[in-house]
XYZ file of C-alpha atoms in Angstrom:
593
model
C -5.154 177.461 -245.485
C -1.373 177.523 -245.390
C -1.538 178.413 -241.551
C -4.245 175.429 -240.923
C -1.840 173.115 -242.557
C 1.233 174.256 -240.347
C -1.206 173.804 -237.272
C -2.179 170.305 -238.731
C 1.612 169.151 -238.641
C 2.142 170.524 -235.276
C -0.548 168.792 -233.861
C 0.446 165.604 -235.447
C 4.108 166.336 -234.424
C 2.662 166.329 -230.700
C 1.234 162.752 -231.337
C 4.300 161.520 -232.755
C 6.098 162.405 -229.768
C 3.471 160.796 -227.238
C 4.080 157.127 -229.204
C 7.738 157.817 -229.536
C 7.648 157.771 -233.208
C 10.634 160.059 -234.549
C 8.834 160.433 -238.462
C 5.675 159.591 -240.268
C 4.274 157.812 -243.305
C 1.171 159.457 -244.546
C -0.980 158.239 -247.451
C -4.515 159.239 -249.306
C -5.069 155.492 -249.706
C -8.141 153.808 -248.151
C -7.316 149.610 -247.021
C -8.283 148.553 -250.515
C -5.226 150.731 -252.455
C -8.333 152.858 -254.007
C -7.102 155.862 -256.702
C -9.886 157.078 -255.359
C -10.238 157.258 -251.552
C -13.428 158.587 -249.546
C -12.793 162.000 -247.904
C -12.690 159.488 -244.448
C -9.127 157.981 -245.406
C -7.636 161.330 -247.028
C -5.013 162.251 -244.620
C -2.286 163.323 -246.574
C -4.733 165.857 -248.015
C -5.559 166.950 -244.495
C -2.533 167.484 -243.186
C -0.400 168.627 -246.447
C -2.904 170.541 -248.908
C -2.003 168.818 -251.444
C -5.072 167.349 -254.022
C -3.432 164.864 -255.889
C -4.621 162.185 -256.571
C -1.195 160.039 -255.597
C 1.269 161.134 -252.993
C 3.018 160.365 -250.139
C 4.016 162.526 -247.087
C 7.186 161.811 -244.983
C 7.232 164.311 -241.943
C 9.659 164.435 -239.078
C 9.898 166.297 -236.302
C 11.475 169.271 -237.379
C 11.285 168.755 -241.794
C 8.779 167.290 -244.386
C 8.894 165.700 -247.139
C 5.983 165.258 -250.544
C 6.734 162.417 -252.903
C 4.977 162.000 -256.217
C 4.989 161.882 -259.649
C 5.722 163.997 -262.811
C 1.715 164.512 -263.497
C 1.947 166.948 -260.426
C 5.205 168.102 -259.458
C 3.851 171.507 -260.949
C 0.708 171.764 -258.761
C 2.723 169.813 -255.657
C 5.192 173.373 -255.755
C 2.038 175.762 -256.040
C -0.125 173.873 -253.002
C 2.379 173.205 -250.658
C 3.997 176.648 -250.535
C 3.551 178.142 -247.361
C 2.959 175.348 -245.913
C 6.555 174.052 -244.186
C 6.638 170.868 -246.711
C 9.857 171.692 -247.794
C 10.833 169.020 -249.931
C 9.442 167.306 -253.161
C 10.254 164.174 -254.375
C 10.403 162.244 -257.644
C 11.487 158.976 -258.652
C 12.292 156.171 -257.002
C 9.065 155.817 -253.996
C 11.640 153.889 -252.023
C 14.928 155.910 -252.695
C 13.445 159.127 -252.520
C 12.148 157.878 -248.731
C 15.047 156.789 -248.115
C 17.065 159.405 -248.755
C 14.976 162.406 -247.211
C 14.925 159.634 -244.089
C 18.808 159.308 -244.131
C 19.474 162.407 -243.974
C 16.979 163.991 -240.984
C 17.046 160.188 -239.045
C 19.852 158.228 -236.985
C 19.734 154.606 -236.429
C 17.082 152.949 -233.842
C 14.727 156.062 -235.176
C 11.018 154.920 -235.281
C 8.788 155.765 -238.168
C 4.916 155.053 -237.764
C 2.265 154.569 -240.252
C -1.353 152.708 -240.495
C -0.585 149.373 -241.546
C -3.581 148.988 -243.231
C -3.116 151.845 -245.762
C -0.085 150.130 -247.438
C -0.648 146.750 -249.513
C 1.530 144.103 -248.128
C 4.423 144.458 -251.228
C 4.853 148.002 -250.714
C 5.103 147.704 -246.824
C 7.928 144.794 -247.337
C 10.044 147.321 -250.175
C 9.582 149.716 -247.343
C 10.655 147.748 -244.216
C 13.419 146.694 -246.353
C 14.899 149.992 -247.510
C 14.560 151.353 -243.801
C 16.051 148.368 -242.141
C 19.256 149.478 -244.563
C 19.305 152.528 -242.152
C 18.823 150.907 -238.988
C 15.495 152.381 -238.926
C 12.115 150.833 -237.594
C 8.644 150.645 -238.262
C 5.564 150.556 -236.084
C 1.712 150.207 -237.408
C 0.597 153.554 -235.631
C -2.963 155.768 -235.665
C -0.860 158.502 -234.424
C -2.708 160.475 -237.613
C -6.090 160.064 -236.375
C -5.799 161.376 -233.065
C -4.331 164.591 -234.780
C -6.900 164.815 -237.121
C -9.704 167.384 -236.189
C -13.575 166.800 -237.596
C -12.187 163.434 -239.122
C -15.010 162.891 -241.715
C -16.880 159.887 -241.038
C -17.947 157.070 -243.489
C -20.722 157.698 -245.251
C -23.705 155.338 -245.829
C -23.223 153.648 -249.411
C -25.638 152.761 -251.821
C -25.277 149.522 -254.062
C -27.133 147.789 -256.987
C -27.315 145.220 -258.950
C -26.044 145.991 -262.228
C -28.299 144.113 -265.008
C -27.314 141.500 -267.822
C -27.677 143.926 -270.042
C -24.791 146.222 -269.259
C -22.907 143.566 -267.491
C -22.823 140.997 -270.348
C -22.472 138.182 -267.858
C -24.203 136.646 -264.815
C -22.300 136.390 -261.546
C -23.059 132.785 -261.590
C -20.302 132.442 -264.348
C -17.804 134.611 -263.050
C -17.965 132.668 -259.949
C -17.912 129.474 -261.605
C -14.586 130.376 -263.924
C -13.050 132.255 -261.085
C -12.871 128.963 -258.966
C -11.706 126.955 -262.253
C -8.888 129.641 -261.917
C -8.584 129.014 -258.275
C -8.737 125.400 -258.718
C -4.997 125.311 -261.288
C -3.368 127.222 -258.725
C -4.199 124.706 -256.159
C -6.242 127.358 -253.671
C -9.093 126.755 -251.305
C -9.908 130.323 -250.798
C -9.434 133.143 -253.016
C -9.670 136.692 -250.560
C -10.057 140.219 -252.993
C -9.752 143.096 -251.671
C -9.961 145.277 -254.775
C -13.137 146.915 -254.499
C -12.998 147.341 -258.694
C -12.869 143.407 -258.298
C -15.555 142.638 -256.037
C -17.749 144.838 -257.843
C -16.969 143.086 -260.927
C -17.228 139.866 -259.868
C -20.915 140.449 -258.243
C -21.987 142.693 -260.719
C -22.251 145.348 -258.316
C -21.865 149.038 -258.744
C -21.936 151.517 -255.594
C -21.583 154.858 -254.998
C -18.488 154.746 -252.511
C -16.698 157.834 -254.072
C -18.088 160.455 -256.376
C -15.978 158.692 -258.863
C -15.638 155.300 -258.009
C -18.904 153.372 -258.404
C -17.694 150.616 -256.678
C -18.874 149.189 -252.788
C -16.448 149.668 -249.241
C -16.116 145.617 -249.154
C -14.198 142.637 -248.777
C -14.288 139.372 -250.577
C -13.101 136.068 -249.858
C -14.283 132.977 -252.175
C -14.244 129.722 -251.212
C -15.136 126.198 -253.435
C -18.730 126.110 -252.188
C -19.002 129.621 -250.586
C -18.422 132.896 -250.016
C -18.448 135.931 -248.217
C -18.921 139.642 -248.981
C -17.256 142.042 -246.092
C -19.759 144.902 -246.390
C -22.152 147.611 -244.465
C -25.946 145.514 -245.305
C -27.286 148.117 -245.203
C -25.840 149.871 -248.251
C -26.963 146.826 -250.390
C -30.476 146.716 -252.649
C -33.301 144.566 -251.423
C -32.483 143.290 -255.412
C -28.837 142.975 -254.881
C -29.262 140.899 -251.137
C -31.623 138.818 -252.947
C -29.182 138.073 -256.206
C -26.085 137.186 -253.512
C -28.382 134.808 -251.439
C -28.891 132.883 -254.449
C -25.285 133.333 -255.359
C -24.290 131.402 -252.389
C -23.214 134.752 -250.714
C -22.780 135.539 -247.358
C -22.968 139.318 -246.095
C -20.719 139.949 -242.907
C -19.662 143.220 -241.100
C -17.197 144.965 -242.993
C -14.538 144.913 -240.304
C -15.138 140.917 -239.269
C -12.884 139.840 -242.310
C -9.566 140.589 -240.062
C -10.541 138.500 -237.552
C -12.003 135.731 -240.519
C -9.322 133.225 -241.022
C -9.059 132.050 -237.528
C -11.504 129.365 -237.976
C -9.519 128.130 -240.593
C -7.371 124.816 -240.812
C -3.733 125.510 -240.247
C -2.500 125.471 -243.936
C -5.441 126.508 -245.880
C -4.213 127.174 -249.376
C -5.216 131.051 -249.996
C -4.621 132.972 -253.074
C -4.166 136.824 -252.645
C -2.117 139.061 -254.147
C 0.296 140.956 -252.173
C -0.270 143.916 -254.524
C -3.975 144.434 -253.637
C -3.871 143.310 -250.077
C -3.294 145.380 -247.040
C -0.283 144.478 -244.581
C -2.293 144.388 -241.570
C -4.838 141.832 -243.364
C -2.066 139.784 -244.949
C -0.775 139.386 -240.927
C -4.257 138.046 -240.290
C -4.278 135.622 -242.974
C -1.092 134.241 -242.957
C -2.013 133.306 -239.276
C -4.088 130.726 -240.548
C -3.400 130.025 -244.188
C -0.475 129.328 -246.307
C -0.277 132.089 -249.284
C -0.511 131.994 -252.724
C 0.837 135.268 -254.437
C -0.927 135.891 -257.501
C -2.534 138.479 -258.852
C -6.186 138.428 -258.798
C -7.708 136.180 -261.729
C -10.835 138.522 -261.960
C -8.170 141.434 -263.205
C -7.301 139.931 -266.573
C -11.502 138.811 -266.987
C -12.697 141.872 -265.871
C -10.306 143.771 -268.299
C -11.192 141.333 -271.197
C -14.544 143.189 -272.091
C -17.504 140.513 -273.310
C -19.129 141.239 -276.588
C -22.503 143.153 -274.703
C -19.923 145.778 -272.698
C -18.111 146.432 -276.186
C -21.444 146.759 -277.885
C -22.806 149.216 -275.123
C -19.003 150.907 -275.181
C -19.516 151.850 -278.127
C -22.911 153.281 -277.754
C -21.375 155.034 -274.684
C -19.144 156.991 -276.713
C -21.356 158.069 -279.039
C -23.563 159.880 -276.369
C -19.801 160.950 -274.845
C -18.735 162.269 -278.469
C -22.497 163.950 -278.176
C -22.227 166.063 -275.253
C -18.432 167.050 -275.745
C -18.988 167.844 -279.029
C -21.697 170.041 -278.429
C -19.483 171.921 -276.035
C -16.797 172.630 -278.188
C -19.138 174.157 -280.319
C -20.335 176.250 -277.499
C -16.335 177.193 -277.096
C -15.965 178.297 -280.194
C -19.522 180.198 -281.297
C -20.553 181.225 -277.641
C -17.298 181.511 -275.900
C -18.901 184.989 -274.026
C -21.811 181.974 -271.981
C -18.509 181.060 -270.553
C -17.191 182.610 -267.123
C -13.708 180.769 -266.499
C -12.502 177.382 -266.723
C -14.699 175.902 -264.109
C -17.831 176.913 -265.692
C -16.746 174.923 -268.656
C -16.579 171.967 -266.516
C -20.103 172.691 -264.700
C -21.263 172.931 -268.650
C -19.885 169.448 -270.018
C -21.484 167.589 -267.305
C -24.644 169.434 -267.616
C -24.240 168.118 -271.363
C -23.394 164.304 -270.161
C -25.990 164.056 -268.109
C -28.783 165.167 -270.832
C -27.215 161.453 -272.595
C -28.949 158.300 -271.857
C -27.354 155.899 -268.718
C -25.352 158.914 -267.421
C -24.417 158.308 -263.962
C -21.573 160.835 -262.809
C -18.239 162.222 -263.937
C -15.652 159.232 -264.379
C -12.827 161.314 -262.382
C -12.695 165.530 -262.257
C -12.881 167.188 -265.116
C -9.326 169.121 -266.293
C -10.782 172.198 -267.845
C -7.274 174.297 -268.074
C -6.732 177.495 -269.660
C -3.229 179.313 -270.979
C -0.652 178.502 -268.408
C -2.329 176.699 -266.158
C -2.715 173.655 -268.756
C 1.051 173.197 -267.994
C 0.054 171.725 -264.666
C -0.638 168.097 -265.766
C -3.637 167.445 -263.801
C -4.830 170.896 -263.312
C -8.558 171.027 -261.727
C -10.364 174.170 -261.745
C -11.976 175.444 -258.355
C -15.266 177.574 -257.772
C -13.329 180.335 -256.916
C -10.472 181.592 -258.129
C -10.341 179.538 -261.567
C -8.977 181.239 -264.848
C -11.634 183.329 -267.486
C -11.242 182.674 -270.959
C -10.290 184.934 -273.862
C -10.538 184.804 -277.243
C -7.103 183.233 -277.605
C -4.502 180.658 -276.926
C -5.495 176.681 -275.912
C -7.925 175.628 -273.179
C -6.911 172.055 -272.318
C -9.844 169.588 -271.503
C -9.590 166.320 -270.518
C -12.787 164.330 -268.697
C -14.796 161.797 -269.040
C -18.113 160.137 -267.795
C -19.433 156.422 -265.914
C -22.554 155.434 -267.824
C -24.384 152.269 -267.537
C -22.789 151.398 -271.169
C -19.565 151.733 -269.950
C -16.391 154.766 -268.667
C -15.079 157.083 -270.536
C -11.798 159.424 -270.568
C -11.190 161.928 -273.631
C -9.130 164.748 -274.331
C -8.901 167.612 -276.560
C -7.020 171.234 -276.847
C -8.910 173.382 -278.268
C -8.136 176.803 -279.444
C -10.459 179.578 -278.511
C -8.486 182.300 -281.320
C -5.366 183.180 -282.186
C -2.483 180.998 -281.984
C 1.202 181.538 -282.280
C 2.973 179.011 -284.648
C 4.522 177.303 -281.661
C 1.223 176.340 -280.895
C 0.479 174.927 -283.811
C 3.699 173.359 -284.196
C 3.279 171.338 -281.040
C -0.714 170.312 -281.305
C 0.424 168.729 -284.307
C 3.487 166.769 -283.012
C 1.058 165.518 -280.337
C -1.273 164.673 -282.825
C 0.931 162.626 -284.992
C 2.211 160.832 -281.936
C -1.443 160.031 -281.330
C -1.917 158.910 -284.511
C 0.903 156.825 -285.096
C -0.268 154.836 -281.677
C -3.699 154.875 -282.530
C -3.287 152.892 -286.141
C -0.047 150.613 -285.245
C -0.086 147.192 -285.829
C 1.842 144.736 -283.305
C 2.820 140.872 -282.694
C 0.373 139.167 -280.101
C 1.966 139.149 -277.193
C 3.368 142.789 -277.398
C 3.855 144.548 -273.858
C 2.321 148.392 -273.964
C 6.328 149.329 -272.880
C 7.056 148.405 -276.473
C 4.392 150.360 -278.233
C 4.980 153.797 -275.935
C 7.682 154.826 -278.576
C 5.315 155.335 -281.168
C 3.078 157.855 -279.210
C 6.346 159.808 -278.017
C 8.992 160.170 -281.465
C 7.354 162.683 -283.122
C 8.175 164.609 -279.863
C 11.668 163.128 -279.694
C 12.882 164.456 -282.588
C 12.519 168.000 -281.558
C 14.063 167.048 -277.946
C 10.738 167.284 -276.203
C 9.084 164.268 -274.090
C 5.864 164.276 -271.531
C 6.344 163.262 -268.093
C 3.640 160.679 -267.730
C 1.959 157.438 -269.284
C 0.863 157.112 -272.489
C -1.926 155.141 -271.686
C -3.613 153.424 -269.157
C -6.325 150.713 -269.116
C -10.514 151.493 -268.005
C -12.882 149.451 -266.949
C -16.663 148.950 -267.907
C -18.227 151.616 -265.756
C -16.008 150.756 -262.963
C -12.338 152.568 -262.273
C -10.993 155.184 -264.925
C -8.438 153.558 -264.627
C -7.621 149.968 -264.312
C -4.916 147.061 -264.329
C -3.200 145.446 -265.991
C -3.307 147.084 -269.341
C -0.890 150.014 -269.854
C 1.695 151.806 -271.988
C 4.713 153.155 -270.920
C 8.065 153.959 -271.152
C 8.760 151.797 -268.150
C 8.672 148.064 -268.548
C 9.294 148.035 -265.091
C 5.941 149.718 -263.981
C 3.917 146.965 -262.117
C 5.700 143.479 -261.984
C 2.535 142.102 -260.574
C 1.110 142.036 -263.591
C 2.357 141.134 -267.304
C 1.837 144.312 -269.418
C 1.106 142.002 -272.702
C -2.428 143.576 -274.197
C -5.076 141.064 -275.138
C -7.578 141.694 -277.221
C -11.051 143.077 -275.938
C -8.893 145.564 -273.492
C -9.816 148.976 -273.528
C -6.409 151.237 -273.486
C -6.161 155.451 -273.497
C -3.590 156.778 -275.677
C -3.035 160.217 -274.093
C 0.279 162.000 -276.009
C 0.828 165.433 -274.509
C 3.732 168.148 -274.236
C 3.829 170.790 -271.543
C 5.787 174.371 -270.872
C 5.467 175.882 -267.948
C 4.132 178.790 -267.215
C 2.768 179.296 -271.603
C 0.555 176.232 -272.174
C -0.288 172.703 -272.150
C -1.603 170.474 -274.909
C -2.667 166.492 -274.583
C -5.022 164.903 -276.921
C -6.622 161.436 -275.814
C -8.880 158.218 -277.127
C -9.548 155.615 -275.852
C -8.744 152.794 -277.657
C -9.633 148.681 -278.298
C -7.684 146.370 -278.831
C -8.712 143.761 -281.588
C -7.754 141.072 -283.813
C -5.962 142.256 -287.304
C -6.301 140.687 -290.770
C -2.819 139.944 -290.032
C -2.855 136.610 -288.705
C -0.393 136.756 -285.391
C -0.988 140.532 -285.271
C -3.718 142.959 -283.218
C -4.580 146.449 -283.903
C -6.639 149.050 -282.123
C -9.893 150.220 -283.293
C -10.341 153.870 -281.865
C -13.357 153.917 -279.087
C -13.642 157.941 -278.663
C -15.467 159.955 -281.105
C -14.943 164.187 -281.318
C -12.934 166.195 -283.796
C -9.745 167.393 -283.458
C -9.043 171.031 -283.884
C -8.958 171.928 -287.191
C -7.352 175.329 -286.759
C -4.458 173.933 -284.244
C -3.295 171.627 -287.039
C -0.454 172.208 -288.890
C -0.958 169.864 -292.290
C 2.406 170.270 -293.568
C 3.672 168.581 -291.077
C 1.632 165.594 -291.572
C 3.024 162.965 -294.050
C 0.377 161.086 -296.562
C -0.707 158.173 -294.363
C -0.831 160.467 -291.609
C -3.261 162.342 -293.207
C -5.558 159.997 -294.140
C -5.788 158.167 -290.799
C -7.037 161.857 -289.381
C -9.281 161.843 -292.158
C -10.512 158.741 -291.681
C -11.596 159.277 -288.001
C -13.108 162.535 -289.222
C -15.228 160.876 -291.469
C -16.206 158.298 -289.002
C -17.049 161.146 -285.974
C -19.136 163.135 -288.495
C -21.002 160.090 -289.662
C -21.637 158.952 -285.957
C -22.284 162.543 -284.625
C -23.885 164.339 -286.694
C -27.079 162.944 -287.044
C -27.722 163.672 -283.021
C -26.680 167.337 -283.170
C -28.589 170.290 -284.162
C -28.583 171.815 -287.815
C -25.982 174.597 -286.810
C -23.747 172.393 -284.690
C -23.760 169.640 -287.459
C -23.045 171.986 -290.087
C -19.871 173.321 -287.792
C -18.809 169.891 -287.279
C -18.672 169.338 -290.840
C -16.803 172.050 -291.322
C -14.342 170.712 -288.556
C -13.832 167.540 -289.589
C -13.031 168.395 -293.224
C -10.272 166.568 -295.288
C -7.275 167.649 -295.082
């Protein structure tokens, strides 16, 4: 694979130099910003190795460059070894570009990239920081003409999602979303978010293996509107629901050429965010912009009392089939070959619950060392086998009708040192302490990260990643605006403040290379307190925590009785839909402490 990859670059280098282009910008990202690209727009994947899910490749025509994030610097050093990617990058996206450009680049240089791949902000930050350098940038396929057995698009498949998992008829949406569009003075709302569209139309697709969203456009207007998309993908059911929605179905590719029959001036709201640079040219031909983020973000995110009641119930059959695999773990741990046999089990498990529809990202199933490597995924071949000691690391979830879910545990599979120990119980009290807080309406997630993250702090250890992220209602795993951080810088497109009804993970980990890796995770919901002016978080996921990684002396009073508390409540929801030996286990497990 390493010598394919060096062939890749070469042959791209060769295409560079037949458009003149002196360095090039390479992405995973579809024209929609997708965390979750089909294998059709995966280039950097192609031509670096690299499986991340978020990267970016800078190559030149003699050095290259990776940039990402601390989730998978560790795995970014083991894949691209070998491979003549020489550099890695954290950081700054912009400095680090900058500076890797700086120094291999002299002034009138060209760099090329697709246009459509970036969203319209991060193409300005970009132009910007390279004008600084004297550098320009052309919209180039140079890529695709380098790119050998390019995997073509497949044929989608989309639905109509019912009332009863979507809580709310399109009709409604649509009607609200135009009172939205209507304050901000717009004629025309265009969304290119596929987790938006979907939303809005109460669609659900099959466009990745994890993304049960559609390939599409939108663009709403007062009376009308238009969905960008292959017909042929859509539902005799669904066509039928979007004709009497007012709905037109185009080509996918006719919305860039859309907006020319538009009035000079047309008010449009987009979000420069979500939109592609090479779309935002075609709109801004014709329309004068209104830069907002997309209202359907904050109502989507805002679950409606039928998703909560059915996220619930999705939990419960979650807590079901993970629980019954950590029982597996721990009485049967011989029925299991390696880590990825563990994965190939748990959705086995999933999909014996009702409404299970596929695996909500890839499962993390890591064992001893390799847990170190934030998002770790095990292959067929070549994964670690499991012994009777140390912590196997799994983090996954599941899309169900009722709803997405993400959960973690460490679990111990024997002995463990008392570092171990030590550690799984720091993380635990971080989660804990995050879990239960109480907080002023109007809180940003920035100021709540602290309380997942001191227990670590006062022993001088931190995680390089989120605390928590926001999910959608069996849509994206993960989903704006909701998050918590460290940075209150993270996304200025959005306003960070959690609202109640949002659905937040709280994901507290701590990682050593080359020993182990522990994270814990629920999901959590934001709600009303008793407190008047306050909200609290009422926890969504339901499995025990390992009783034999805790360390109870290190838990203080109130500490103790939260865990016991959400013991209580999994055995009380669990048990009565396991069998006789795994309930008696799990009561066992989830014993006071």
């Amino acid at each position: 694979m390493k010598t394919a990859i060096k062939e890749r670059l070469d042959a791209l280098r060769a295409a560079m130099r037949n458009e003149g282009l002196n360095a090039y910008y390479i992405t995973n990202s579809d024209y929609h910003g997708s965390e979750y690209s089909a294998a059709h727009f995966c280039a950097l994947r192609y031509f670096s190795g690299f499986t991340g899910s978020f990267g970016i490749l800078v190559l030149t025509l003699e050095e290259a460059m990776l940039y990402t994030d601390g989730r998978y610097l560790l795995q970014a050093e083991a894949e691209l070894e070998g491979t003549g990617i020489s550099h890695i990058s954290m950081g700054s996206r912009e400095q680090a570009v900058k500076s890797f450009l700086l120094e291999h680049l002299s002034a009138g240089d060209r760099l090329g990239l697709d246009c459509r791949t970036l969203s319209c902000s991060e193409y300005e930050a970009l132009f910007d920081a390279l004008r600084e350098l004297g550098l320009k940038l052309k919209c180039s396929k140079a890529a695709y003409s380098a790119w050998q057995a390019r995997p073509l698009l497949k044929t989608e498949h989309a639905f109509l999602l019912d009332k009863s998992y979507s809580g709310k008829p399109a009709s409604e949406k649509l009607f609200d979303l135009r009172k939205e569009m209507k304050l901000l003075g717009a004629k025309v709302h265009v969304i290119a978010s596929l987790s938006d569209i979907a939303w809005l139309f109460n669609l659900r697709g099959d466009y990745t293996q994890y993304s049960p969203v559609l390939l599409s456009y939108a663009v709403i207007e007062e009376c009308a509107a238009y969905l960008f998309a292959d017909a042929k993908a859509l539902e005799p059911s669904l066509l039928y629901a979007l004709k009497e929605l007012k709905v037109e179905v185009l080509p996918y590719g006719a919305i860039y050429s859309f907006f020319s029959s538009y009035q000079k001036g047309t008010r449009a709201l987009l979000s420069r965010h979500s939109i592609n640079c090479e779309l935002m040219r075609a709109v801004e031909k014709s329309c004068e912009i209104i830069d907002a983020p997309n209202p359907t973000i904050y109502q989507k995110a805002k679950k409606n009392p039928i998703e909560l009641k059915n996220l619930r119930k999705a939990h419960i059959n979650d807590g079901i089939a993970l629980t019954n695999l950590i029982f597996s773990l721990k009485k049967e741990l011989h029925l299991f070959k390696d880590e990825y046999s563990v994965s190939l089990r748990l959705e086995q498990l999933r999909k014996e619950q009702e409404g299970f529809v596929s695996p909500s990202f890839a499962t993390i199933a890591a064992y001893g060392e390799n847990a170190a490597i934030v998002h770790y995924q095990p292959q067929a071949e070549g994964s670690k086998a499991l012994l009777g000691e140390g912590f196997l690391l799994l983090d996954s979830g599941g899309h169900y009708y009722l709803g997405t879910t993400d959960i973690t545990r460490t679990i111990s599979l024997g002995a463990l040192s008392d570092e171990q120990r030590h550690l799984y119980t720091l993380v635990l009290k971080g989660l804990l302490r995050l879990s239960f807080a109480r907080f002023p309406k109007g809180t940003k997630g920035y100021a709540l990260d602290a309380f997942a993250r001191s227990a670590l702090w006062n022993e001088g250890l931190d995680y390089d990643h989120g605390t928590g992220h926001g999910v959608g209602y069996f849509l994206n795993v993960h989903e704006p605006p909701n998050s918590i951080s460290r940075s209150h810088l993270q996304s200025s497109a959005y306003t960070g403040i959690l609202e109640p009804a949002m659905v937040t993970s709280c994901e507290p980990g701590v990682y050593i290379k080359g020993s182990f890796g522990i994270r814990l995770e629920n999901l959590l919901l934001c709600k009303e307190s008793a407190h008047d002016g306050f909200l609290e978080f009422e926890t969504l996921s339901l499995a025990p925590f390992d009783h034999e990684a805790i360390d109870a002396s290190l838990l203080c009073k109130d500490e103790r009785a939260l865990l016991n508390s959400y013991h209580r409540r999994v055995y009380e929801a669990l048990a009565p839909h396991l069998s006789e030996a795994c309930a008696a286990w799990l009561l066992e497990e989830t014993k006071a402490l």
